[in-house]
Coordinates of C-alpha atoms (C1' of nucleotides) in Angstrom, one line a residue:
Chain U
X11 CA 14.6 187.2 194.4
X12 CA 16.7 189.8 196.0
X13 CA 20.2 188.4 196.5
X14 CA 22.2 186.1 194.2
X15 CA 22.1 182.5 195.0
X16 CA 25.0 181.1 196.9
X17 CA 27.0 178.5 195.1
X18 CA 26.0 174.9 195.8
X19 CA 28.3 173.3 198.3
X20 CA 27.9 170.5 200.9
X21 CA 24.4 171.0 202.4
X22 CA 25.7 171.2 205.9
X23 CA 27.7 174.3 204.9
X24 CA 25.0 176.0 203.0
X25 CA 22.1 175.5 205.4
X26 CA 21.8 177.0 208.9
X27 CA 20.0 175.4 211.8
X28 CA 16.7 177.1 211.0
X29 CA 16.8 175.7 207.5
X30 CA 17.3 172.3 208.8
X31 CA 14.4 172.5 211.3
X32 CA 12.0 173.4 208.5
X33 CA 13.0 170.3 206.6
X34 CA 13.2 168.0 209.6
X35 CA 9.6 166.7 209.6
X36 CA 9.9 165.8 206.0
X37 CA 13.3 164.0 206.4
X38 CA 12.0 161.7 209.1
X39 CA 10.1 159.9 206.4
X40 CA 12.9 159.6 204.0
X41 CA 15.7 157.0 203.7
X42 CA 19.3 158.3 204.3
X43 CA 20.2 158.7 200.6
X44 CA 17.1 160.6 199.8
X45 CA 17.6 162.9 202.7
X46 CA 20.9 164.0 201.2
X47 CA 19.1 164.5 197.9
X48 CA 16.6 166.8 199.6
X49 CA 19.3 168.8 201.3
X50 CA 21.2 169.2 198.0
X51 CA 18.3 170.5 196.1
X52 CA 17.4 173.1 198.8
X53 CA 18.4 176.6 197.9
X54 CA 18.6 179.0 200.9
X55 CA 17.7 182.6 200.3
X56 CA 17.3 185.8 202.3
X57 CA 15.1 188.7 201.6
X58 CA 14.4 191.9 203.4
X59 CA 11.1 193.3 204.4
X60 CA 9.0 194.5 201.6
X61 CA 10.5 192.3 199.0
X62 CA 8.1 190.5 196.6
X63 CA 8.8 186.8 196.7
X64 CA 6.2 185.6 194.2
X65 CA 4.5 188.1 191.9
X66 CA 0.8 188.1 191.3
X67 CA -0.2 185.6 188.7
X68 CA 3.4 184.3 188.2
X69 CA 4.0 180.7 187.4
X70 CA 6.5 179.4 189.8
X71 CA 8.6 176.3 189.4
X72 CA 9.7 176.2 193.1
X73 CA 8.3 175.2 196.4
X74 CA 9.2 177.5 199.3
X75 CA 9.8 176.8 202.9
X76 CA 9.6 179.7 205.3
X77 CA 12.3 179.4 207.9
X78 CA 12.3 182.7 209.6
X79 CA 10.2 185.9 209.5
X80 CA 6.8 186.6 208.2
X81 CA 5.3 186.4 204.7
X82 CA 2.1 188.1 203.7
X83 CA -0.3 186.8 201.1
X84 CA -1.5 189.8 199.2
X85 CA -4.5 189.9 196.8
X86 CA -4.3 192.4 194.1
X87 CA -7.8 193.8 193.4
X88 CA -8.9 194.7 189.8
X89 CA -8.6 198.4 190.8
X90 CA -5.0 198.0 191.8
X91 CA -5.6 198.2 195.5
X92 CA -3.8 195.6 197.6
X93 CA -5.2 193.6 200.5
X94 CA -3.6 191.2 202.9
X95 CA -5.6 188.0 203.1
X96 CA -3.2 185.8 205.1
X97 CA 0.0 185.6 206.9
X98 CA 2.6 182.8 206.8
X99 CA 4.8 182.0 209.8
X100 CA 7.7 179.6 210.2
X101 CA 7.6 176.8 209.1
X102 CA 4.8 177.1 206.6
X103 CA 5.2 176.1 203.0
X104 CA 4.2 178.2 200.1
X105 CA 4.0 178.0 196.3
X106 CA 1.5 176.1 194.2
X107 CA 2.0 172.4 194.2
X108 CA 0.6 170.4 191.2
X109 CA -1.0 173.5 190.0
X110 CA -1.0 176.7 187.9
X111 CA -0.1 180.3 188.5
X112 CA -0.3 181.8 192.0
X113 CA -3.5 183.7 192.6
X114 CA -1.9 185.8 195.3
X115 CA 1.3 187.7 195.7
X116 CA 3.7 186.6 198.4
X117 CA 5.6 189.4 200.0
X118 CA 8.1 189.6 202.9
X119 CA 6.5 191.4 205.8
X120 CA 9.7 191.3 207.7
X121 CA 13.3 190.2 206.9
X122 CA 12.9 186.5 206.0
X123 CA 14.9 183.4 205.6
X124 CA 13.6 180.8 203.2
X125 CA 14.4 177.7 201.3
X126 CA 13.4 177.0 197.7
X127 CA 13.1 173.6 196.2
X128 CA 12.7 172.8 192.5
X129 CA 9.1 171.9 192.0
X130 CA 9.5 168.9 189.7
X131 CA 12.2 167.2 191.7
X132 CA 10.3 167.8 194.9
X133 CA 7.0 166.5 193.5
X134 CA 8.8 163.4 192.2
X135 CA 10.3 162.8 195.7
X136 CA 6.9 163.1 197.3
X137 CA 5.4 160.5 194.9
X138 CA 8.2 158.1 195.7
X139 CA 7.5 158.3 199.4
X140 CA 3.8 158.3 200.3
X141 CA 4.6 158.9 203.9
X142 CA 6.3 162.1 203.1
X143 CA 3.4 163.1 200.9
X144 CA 0.9 162.5 203.6
X145 CA 2.8 164.8 205.8
X146 CA 2.9 167.4 203.1
X147 CA -0.9 167.0 202.6
X148 CA -1.4 167.5 206.3
X149 CA 0.4 170.8 206.0
X150 CA -1.9 171.8 203.2
X151 CA -4.9 171.0 205.3
X152 CA -3.5 173.1 208.1
X153 CA -3.4 175.9 205.7
X154 CA -7.1 175.5 204.9
X155 CA -7.8 175.6 208.6
X156 CA -5.7 178.7 209.2
X157 CA -7.4 180.5 206.4
X158 CA -10.8 179.6 207.9
X159 CA -9.6 180.7 211.3
X160 CA -9.1 184.2 209.8
X161 CA -12.6 184.2 208.4
X162 CA -13.7 183.7 212.0
X163 CA -11.5 186.5 213.3
X164 CA -12.5 188.9 210.6
X165 CA -16.2 188.2 211.4
X166 CA -15.7 189.6 214.9
X167 CA -17.5 192.9 215.5
X168 CA -15.0 195.1 217.2
X169 CA -11.5 196.1 216.2
X170 CA -10.1 195.4 219.6
X171 CA -11.2 191.8 219.3
X172 CA -9.4 191.4 215.9
X173 CA -6.3 193.1 217.2
X174 CA -6.2 190.8 220.3
X175 CA -6.6 187.8 218.0
X176 CA -3.7 189.1 215.9
X177 CA -1.5 189.6 218.9
X178 CA -2.3 186.1 220.1
X179 CA -1.5 184.8 216.7
X180 CA 2.0 186.3 217.0
X181 CA 2.3 184.8 220.4
X182 CA 1.3 181.4 219.3
X183 CA 3.8 181.1 216.4
X184 CA 7.1 181.8 218.1
X185 CA 8.0 184.3 215.4
X186 CA 11.6 185.1 215.6
X187 CA 12.4 188.0 213.3
X188 CA 8.9 189.3 213.7
X189 CA 7.4 188.9 216.9
X190 CA 8.3 186.7 219.6
X191 CA 8.1 186.6 222.9
X192 CA 10.0 185.1 225.6
X193 CA 8.4 184.9 229.0
X194 CA 10.9 187.3 230.5
X195 CA 10.4 188.4 234.0
X196 CA 7.1 187.2 235.5
X197 CA 4.6 186.4 232.8
X198 CA 5.1 189.4 230.6
X199 CA 5.7 188.5 227.0
X200 CA 7.4 190.7 224.3
X201 CA 6.1 190.9 220.8
X202 CA 7.7 192.6 217.9
X203 CA 5.5 193.7 215.0
X204 CA 7.3 193.8 211.7
X205 CA 4.7 195.7 209.7
X206 CA 3.6 199.3 209.9
X207 CA 0.2 200.2 211.3
X208 CA -1.1 201.1 207.8
X209 CA -0.4 197.6 206.5
X210 CA -1.7 195.9 209.6
X211 CA -4.9 198.0 209.5
X212 CA -5.8 196.8 206.1
X213 CA -5.2 193.2 207.1
X214 CA -7.5 193.6 210.1
X215 CA -10.1 195.4 208.1
X216 CA -10.1 198.7 209.8
X217 CA -8.7 202.2 209.5
X218 CA -5.3 202.9 211.0
X219 CA -6.9 205.4 213.3
X220 CA -9.2 202.8 214.7
X221 CA -6.3 200.4 215.1
X222 CA -4.3 203.0 217.0
X223 CA -7.2 203.5 219.4
X224 CA -7.5 199.7 219.8
X225 CA -3.9 199.5 220.8
X226 CA -4.2 202.2 223.4
X227 CA -7.5 200.8 224.7
X228 CA -5.6 197.5 225.5
X229 CA -2.8 199.5 227.0
X230 CA -5.2 201.5 229.2
X231 CA -6.6 198.3 230.5
X232 CA -3.0 197.1 231.4
X233 CA -3.4 194.2 229.0
X234 CA -0.4 195.2 226.9
X235 CA 2.4 197.8 227.2
X236 CA 3.3 199.8 224.1
X237 CA 7.1 200.3 224.0
X238 CA 7.0 201.5 220.4
X239 CA 4.6 201.0 217.6
X240 CA 6.5 198.0 216.6
X241 CA 7.3 196.6 220.1
X242 CA 4.6 195.6 222.5
X243 CA 4.6 193.6 225.8
X244 CA 1.7 191.3 226.6
X245 CA 1.1 191.9 230.3
X246 CA -2.0 189.8 230.9
X247 CA -2.4 186.9 228.5
X248 CA -5.7 185.7 230.0
X249 CA -7.2 189.2 229.6
X250 CA -6.0 189.3 226.0
X251 CA -7.7 186.0 225.3
X252 CA -10.8 187.4 226.8
X253 CA -10.5 190.6 224.8
X254 CA -10.3 188.5 221.6
X255 CA -13.8 187.2 222.2
Chain A
X4 CA -27.0 160.6 208.5
X5 CA -30.7 161.2 208.1
X6 CA -32.0 158.4 205.9
X7 CA -31.1 154.8 205.8
X8 CA -28.6 153.8 203.1
X9 CA -30.2 152.3 200.1
X10 CA -29.0 148.7 199.4
X11 CA -26.0 148.3 197.1
X12 CA -27.0 147.5 193.5
X13 CA -25.5 148.1 190.1
X14 CA -24.0 151.6 190.3
X15 CA -26.0 152.8 187.3
X16 CA -29.2 152.1 189.1
X17 CA -28.1 153.7 192.4
X18 CA -26.6 156.8 191.1
X19 CA -28.3 159.7 189.4
X20 CA -26.8 162.0 186.8
X21 CA -25.8 164.6 189.3
X22 CA -23.8 161.9 191.2
X23 CA -22.0 160.9 188.1
X24 CA -21.1 164.4 187.2
X25 CA -19.4 164.9 190.6
X26 CA -17.2 161.8 189.9
X27 CA -16.6 162.5 186.3
X28 CA -13.4 164.5 186.6
X29 CA -11.9 161.8 188.7
X30 CA -12.9 158.9 186.5
X31 CA -11.2 160.4 183.5
X32 CA -8.0 159.5 185.1
X33 CA -8.9 155.9 186.0
X34 CA -8.8 152.7 183.9
X35 CA -12.2 151.1 183.1
X36 CA -12.1 148.5 185.9
X37 CA -11.2 151.0 188.5
X38 CA -14.0 153.3 187.4
X39 CA -16.4 150.5 188.2
X40 CA -14.7 150.1 191.6
X41 CA -15.2 153.8 192.3
X42 CA -18.8 153.7 191.3
X43 CA -19.4 150.6 193.5
X44 CA -18.0 152.1 196.6
X45 CA -20.0 155.3 196.2
X46 CA -22.9 155.6 198.6
X47 CA -25.5 158.1 197.6
X48 CA -27.4 160.0 200.4
X49 CA -30.0 162.7 200.7
X50 CA -30.4 165.1 203.6
X51 CA -32.8 167.9 204.2
X52 CA -31.9 171.4 205.2
X53 CA -30.6 171.7 208.7
X54 CA -29.2 168.2 209.0
X55 CA -25.8 167.8 210.5
X56 CA -23.6 165.9 208.1
X57 CA -20.4 165.8 210.1
X58 CA -20.5 166.7 213.8
X59 CA -17.9 168.9 215.4
X60 CA -14.8 167.0 216.3
X61 CA -16.1 163.8 214.9
X62 CA -13.6 161.4 213.3
X63 CA -15.0 160.4 209.9
X64 CA -14.0 157.5 207.8
X65 CA -15.6 158.8 204.7
X66 CA -14.9 161.3 202.0
X67 CA -17.9 163.2 200.8
X68 CA -18.8 164.7 197.4
X69 CA -21.5 167.3 197.3
X70 CA -23.7 166.8 194.3
X71 CA -26.5 169.2 194.8
X72 CA -27.4 171.9 197.4
X73 CA -25.3 173.9 199.8
X74 CA -23.3 172.8 202.8
X75 CA -22.1 175.1 205.5
X76 CA -18.9 174.8 207.5
X77 CA -19.7 175.8 211.0
X78 CA -17.3 176.5 213.8
X79 CA -18.5 175.9 217.3
X80 CA -17.1 178.5 219.7
X81 CA -16.2 177.6 223.2
X82 CA -19.2 179.6 224.5
X83 CA -21.5 177.4 222.3
X84 CA -22.2 180.0 219.8
X85 CA -22.0 178.9 216.2
X86 CA -20.4 180.7 213.3
X87 CA -20.5 179.9 209.6
X88 CA -17.0 180.2 208.2
X89 CA -17.4 178.7 204.7
X90 CA -19.9 177.4 202.2
X91 CA -19.5 174.4 199.9
X92 CA -21.2 174.3 196.5
X93 CA -21.4 171.5 194.0
X94 CA -19.1 169.8 193.3
X95 CA -16.9 170.4 196.2
X96 CA -15.3 167.6 198.3
X97 CA -15.4 167.5 202.0
X98 CA -14.1 165.4 204.9
X99 CA -10.6 165.1 206.2
X100 CA -8.2 163.2 204.0
X101 CA -5.1 161.7 205.5
X102 CA -5.9 163.4 208.7
X103 CA -7.6 163.5 212.1
X104 CA -10.9 164.7 213.4
X105 CA -12.8 167.5 211.7
X106 CA -12.3 170.9 213.3
X107 CA -15.6 172.2 211.9
X108 CA -19.1 170.9 211.7
X109 CA -20.6 170.3 208.3
X110 CA -24.3 171.1 208.0
X111 CA -26.8 171.1 205.1
X112 CA -27.9 174.6 204.4
X113 CA -30.4 173.4 201.9
X114 CA -31.7 170.0 200.9
X115 CA -28.6 168.3 199.6
X116 CA -27.6 165.3 197.5
X117 CA -24.2 163.8 198.3
X118 CA -22.0 160.8 197.8
X119 CA -19.9 159.2 200.5
X120 CA -16.8 157.1 199.8
X121 CA -15.0 154.9 202.3
X122 CA -11.9 156.8 203.2
X123 CA -9.4 154.0 203.2
X124 CA -10.4 152.5 199.9
X125 CA -10.5 156.0 198.4
X126 CA -7.1 156.9 199.6
X127 CA -5.7 153.6 198.3
X128 CA -7.1 154.3 194.9
X129 CA -5.6 157.8 194.8
X130 CA -2.2 156.4 195.7
X131 CA -2.4 153.9 192.8
X132 CA -3.3 156.6 190.3
X133 CA -1.1 159.7 190.8
X134 CA -3.0 161.5 188.1
X135 CA -6.2 161.2 190.0
X136 CA -4.4 162.3 193.1
X137 CA -3.1 165.4 191.4
X138 CA -6.7 166.3 190.5
X139 CA -7.7 165.8 194.0
X140 CA -4.9 168.0 195.3
X141 CA -5.9 170.7 192.9
X142 CA -9.4 170.6 194.6
X143 CA -7.8 171.0 197.9
X144 CA -5.9 174.1 196.7
X145 CA -9.1 175.5 195.4
X146 CA -10.5 175.2 198.9
X147 CA -7.6 177.2 200.3
X148 CA -8.3 179.9 197.7
X149 CA -12.0 179.9 198.5
X150 CA -11.3 180.3 202.2
X151 CA -8.9 183.2 201.5
X152 CA -11.5 184.8 199.3
X153 CA -13.9 184.9 202.2
X154 CA -11.2 186.6 204.3
X155 CA -11.3 189.3 201.7
X156 CA -15.1 189.5 201.8
X157 CA -15.3 189.5 205.6
X158 CA -12.8 192.3 205.7
X159 CA -15.1 194.6 203.9
X160 CA -16.5 197.4 206.1
X161 CA -20.1 197.6 205.2
X162 CA -22.8 194.9 205.2
X163 CA -24.0 195.9 201.7
X164 CA -20.6 195.1 200.4
X165 CA -20.6 191.7 202.0
X166 CA -24.1 191.0 200.8
X167 CA -23.2 192.0 197.2
X168 CA -20.2 189.8 197.3
X169 CA -22.4 186.9 198.5
X170 CA -24.9 187.4 195.7
X171 CA -22.1 187.4 193.2
X172 CA -20.8 184.2 194.8
X173 CA -24.2 182.6 194.2
X174 CA -24.1 183.9 190.6
X175 CA -20.6 182.5 189.9
X176 CA -21.3 179.0 191.2
X177 CA -24.3 177.7 189.2
X178 CA -26.0 176.5 192.3
X179 CA -28.8 174.3 191.4
X180 CA -30.9 173.6 194.5
X181 CA -29.8 176.8 196.0
X182 CA -29.5 179.7 193.8
X183 CA -29.1 179.9 190.2
X184 CA -29.8 182.1 187.8
X185 CA -30.5 182.0 184.2
X186 CA -30.1 185.1 182.0
X187 CA -33.8 185.4 181.4
X188 CA -35.1 188.4 179.5
X189 CA -32.5 191.0 178.9
X190 CA -29.7 190.8 181.4
X191 CA -31.6 190.2 184.5
X192 CA -30.6 187.2 186.5
X193 CA -32.6 185.2 189.0
X194 CA -31.0 184.0 192.2
X195 CA -32.7 181.7 194.7
X196 CA -31.4 181.7 198.3
X197 CA -31.8 178.4 200.1
X198 CA -31.1 179.6 203.6
X199 CA -33.1 181.9 205.8
X200 CA -32.0 185.4 206.7
X201 CA -31.1 184.4 210.2
X202 CA -28.5 181.8 209.0
X203 CA -27.2 184.0 206.3
X204 CA -26.7 186.9 208.7
X205 CA -24.4 184.9 210.9
X206 CA -22.4 183.9 207.9
X207 CA -22.0 187.4 206.8
X208 CA -21.2 188.6 210.3
X209 CA -24.1 190.8 210.9
X210 CA -27.6 190.8 212.5
X211 CA -30.5 189.8 210.4
X212 CA -32.0 193.3 210.7
X213 CA -28.9 194.8 209.1
X214 CA -29.1 192.2 206.4
X215 CA -32.7 193.1 205.7
X216 CA -31.7 196.8 205.4
X217 CA -28.9 195.9 203.0
X218 CA -31.2 193.9 200.8
X219 CA -33.6 196.7 200.5
X220 CA -30.9 199.3 200.0
X221 CA -29.8 197.3 196.9
X222 CA -33.4 197.1 195.9
X223 CA -34.0 200.9 196.3
X224 CA -31.0 201.5 194.0
X225 CA -32.6 199.2 191.4
X226 CA -29.6 196.8 191.6
X227 CA -31.7 193.9 192.6
X228 CA -35.4 193.1 192.8
X229 CA -36.7 191.1 195.8
X230 CA -39.4 188.7 194.7
X231 CA -39.4 187.0 198.0
X232 CA -36.8 186.7 200.8
X233 CA -35.6 183.6 199.0
X234 CA -35.8 184.8 195.5
X235 CA -34.0 187.8 194.1
X236 CA -33.3 189.1 190.6
X237 CA -30.1 190.8 189.8
X238 CA -31.0 193.7 187.6
X239 CA -27.7 195.4 187.3
X240 CA -24.7 193.1 187.5
X241 CA -22.1 195.9 187.0
X242 CA -23.6 198.0 189.8
X243 CA -23.6 194.9 192.0
X244 CA -19.9 194.4 191.4
X245 CA -19.3 198.1 192.2
X246 CA -21.4 197.7 195.4
X247 CA -19.3 194.8 196.5
X248 CA -16.2 197.1 196.6
Chain V
dC23 C1' 15.5 224.3 208.8
dG24 C1' 11.5 222.5 206.4
dC25 C1' 9.5 218.8 204.4
dG26 C1' 7.0 214.2 204.3
dG27 C1' 5.8 209.7 206.7
dC28 C1' 3.8 207.8 210.4
dG29 C1' 1.4 207.6 214.7
dT30 C1' -1.7 209.8 217.7
dT31 C1' -5.6 212.5 219.1
dG32 C1' -10.1 215.1 218.6
dA33 C1' -14.8 216.1 216.7
dA34 C1' -18.7 215.2 213.8
dC35 C1' -21.2 211.9 211.5
dA36 C1' -22.6 207.5 209.4
dC37 C1' -23.2 202.8 210.1
dG38 C1' -24.6 198.8 212.4
dG39 C1' -26.2 196.6 216.8
dT40 C1' -29.9 196.4 220.0
dC41 C1' -34.6 196.6 221.6
dA42 C1' -39.2 196.9 220.2
dA43 C1' -43.3 197.1 217.4
dT44 C1' -45.6 195.8 213.1
dT45 C1' -46.6 193.2 209.0
dC46 C1' -46.3 188.9 206.2
dT47 C1' -46.2 184.1 205.7
dT48 C1' -47.1 179.6 207.0
dG49 C1' -49.2 176.1 209.2
dT50 C1' -52.7 174.3 212.4
dG51 C1' -57.1 173.4 214.2
dG52 C1' -61.9 174.6 214.3
Chain W
dC15 C1' -62.6 178.3 204.5
dC16 C1' -61.6 181.1 208.3
dA17 C1' -59.4 182.1 212.8
dC18 C1' -55.6 181.9 215.2
dA19 C1' -50.8 181.2 216.5
dA20 C1' -45.9 181.0 215.5
dG21 C1' -42.1 182.2 213.0
dA22 C1' -39.8 185.2 209.7
dA23 C1' -39.1 189.6 207.6
dT24 C1' -39.4 194.3 207.9
dT25 C1' -39.4 198.9 209.9
dG26 C1' -38.5 202.4 213.4
dA27 C1' -35.9 204.6 217.3
dC28 C1' -31.9 204.9 220.1
dC29 C1' -27.2 204.6 221.0
dG30 C1' -22.4 202.6 220.9
dT31 C1' -18.7 202.0 217.7
dG32 C1' -15.9 203.0 213.7
dT33 C1' -15.1 205.9 209.9
dT34 C1' -14.1 210.2 208.2
dC35 C1' -11.8 214.6 208.1
dA36 C1' -8.7 217.4 210.3
dA37 C1' -5.0 218.9 213.3
dC38 C1' -0.9 218.0 215.8
dG39 C1' 3.5 215.8 217.5
dC40 C1' 7.3 213.0 216.4
dC41 C1' 11.1 211.5 213.9
dG42 C1' 14.4 211.0 209.8
dC43 C1' 16.2 213.1 205.8
dG44 C1' 17.3 216.3 202.3

DNA sequence: CGCGGCGTTGAACACGGTCAATTCTTGTGG
DNA sequence: CCACAAGAATTGACCGTGTTCAACGCCGCG
């Protein structure tokens, strides 16, 4: 939605390694000629943080694969206020399949890389290869579970618990542009947070002041080290798990 | 899981009207002979409140249709504590399709009526009739949305807001055995709550004492009238919406 | 230099969790 | 039918936590 589409060329030239990884699971279930068809219909796209990928209520004729970065699912309330209700990490899939307009807005929380596939051609391909469709369905079920997981997290009493759960989420999904973490020296782990405190606080259901205190509470306990508001080291993974409840 | 299966007979004799309603949408996409096949494989079942329908981590070879009552999705935490993370209303579908063991426990929150279908035969039927499968997928997407909706609700700061949102949920889904509400005289609306405060409180992420206070706070503001802990009138729908945030 | 965002910190207060006591309901046995 | 017991809902008091309001420091930018 931000940058012009690059012209179609041989897939190998248009798609980077991250793009290919996001399609790999699917391709394993396709015969060689269909794999090529899949690669040819894939349209790579980059967007910078803050970009709206799918507007609220828009009807989309594309299926998206998130290859790098973080996407936020934003619910627009009747009174215009916005609230984050979910986060997508590589290599999640987004966009309505077999269905109507999107009930949520999809927005880039960090710089992102994604692939878009024409919905009708993609659906047709799924119907021709039941194995691929099963895989796709499994992804959908994973989404349901992820959403329910957040219900659990949001039900937690204290802000520190929710924050700890969030940091662990970042750790689990090796988030490149957003927050990953290599086990550097020893067992400390670096996490980069691509969204500002204000935005994060509304996602975690707390004021940004409370969130700030929660960050520093973890820091005081030597569970994390705050290098900058957007850059944190996890010093004690076990303690962080404990802190998440 | 509670009562012995009734012997298979002609479907029309085994299935009540509620059962048929829950299958109706599906049958519209099936030819006559397949409709009969669907009806024949459906096993009706009753369970009373508190019954475990699907145990945590169990692998199930059946797909369930909820025909009447309320089911709760319960996450068992490592430390044995239980937390409700979702509620199913008629005519939701439950059970893992195309996938492994259930990550949540399904439990009857009220007396329920349901139908179970053998998973393999049901999946086979879906694959033969893509139209039916699309419908089924749409249901799955609805589940994702519902789960995300609860993220929004749980994110609310105050207990009153969550309670108001819950009462509105009951109002929206015409829940027969659980809580419906006819516009009786004027614009007052009756809601029957099938679960005790204790259970409801863990679903809303609060103690039952806080929940009690929230109920009576709404009553003091003349937004609801409490006839009994399980029977409430909504007096001022607009105010209830406002109270939900 | 001054302004505006953003993060942090402080203080006062409201809300909800906790513990405890009381009432209401329900079901059981006399 | 009443007495009693057990469980649920309610109410009150106390206190920890988070929100709210306010001030301050830290940048980046005009």
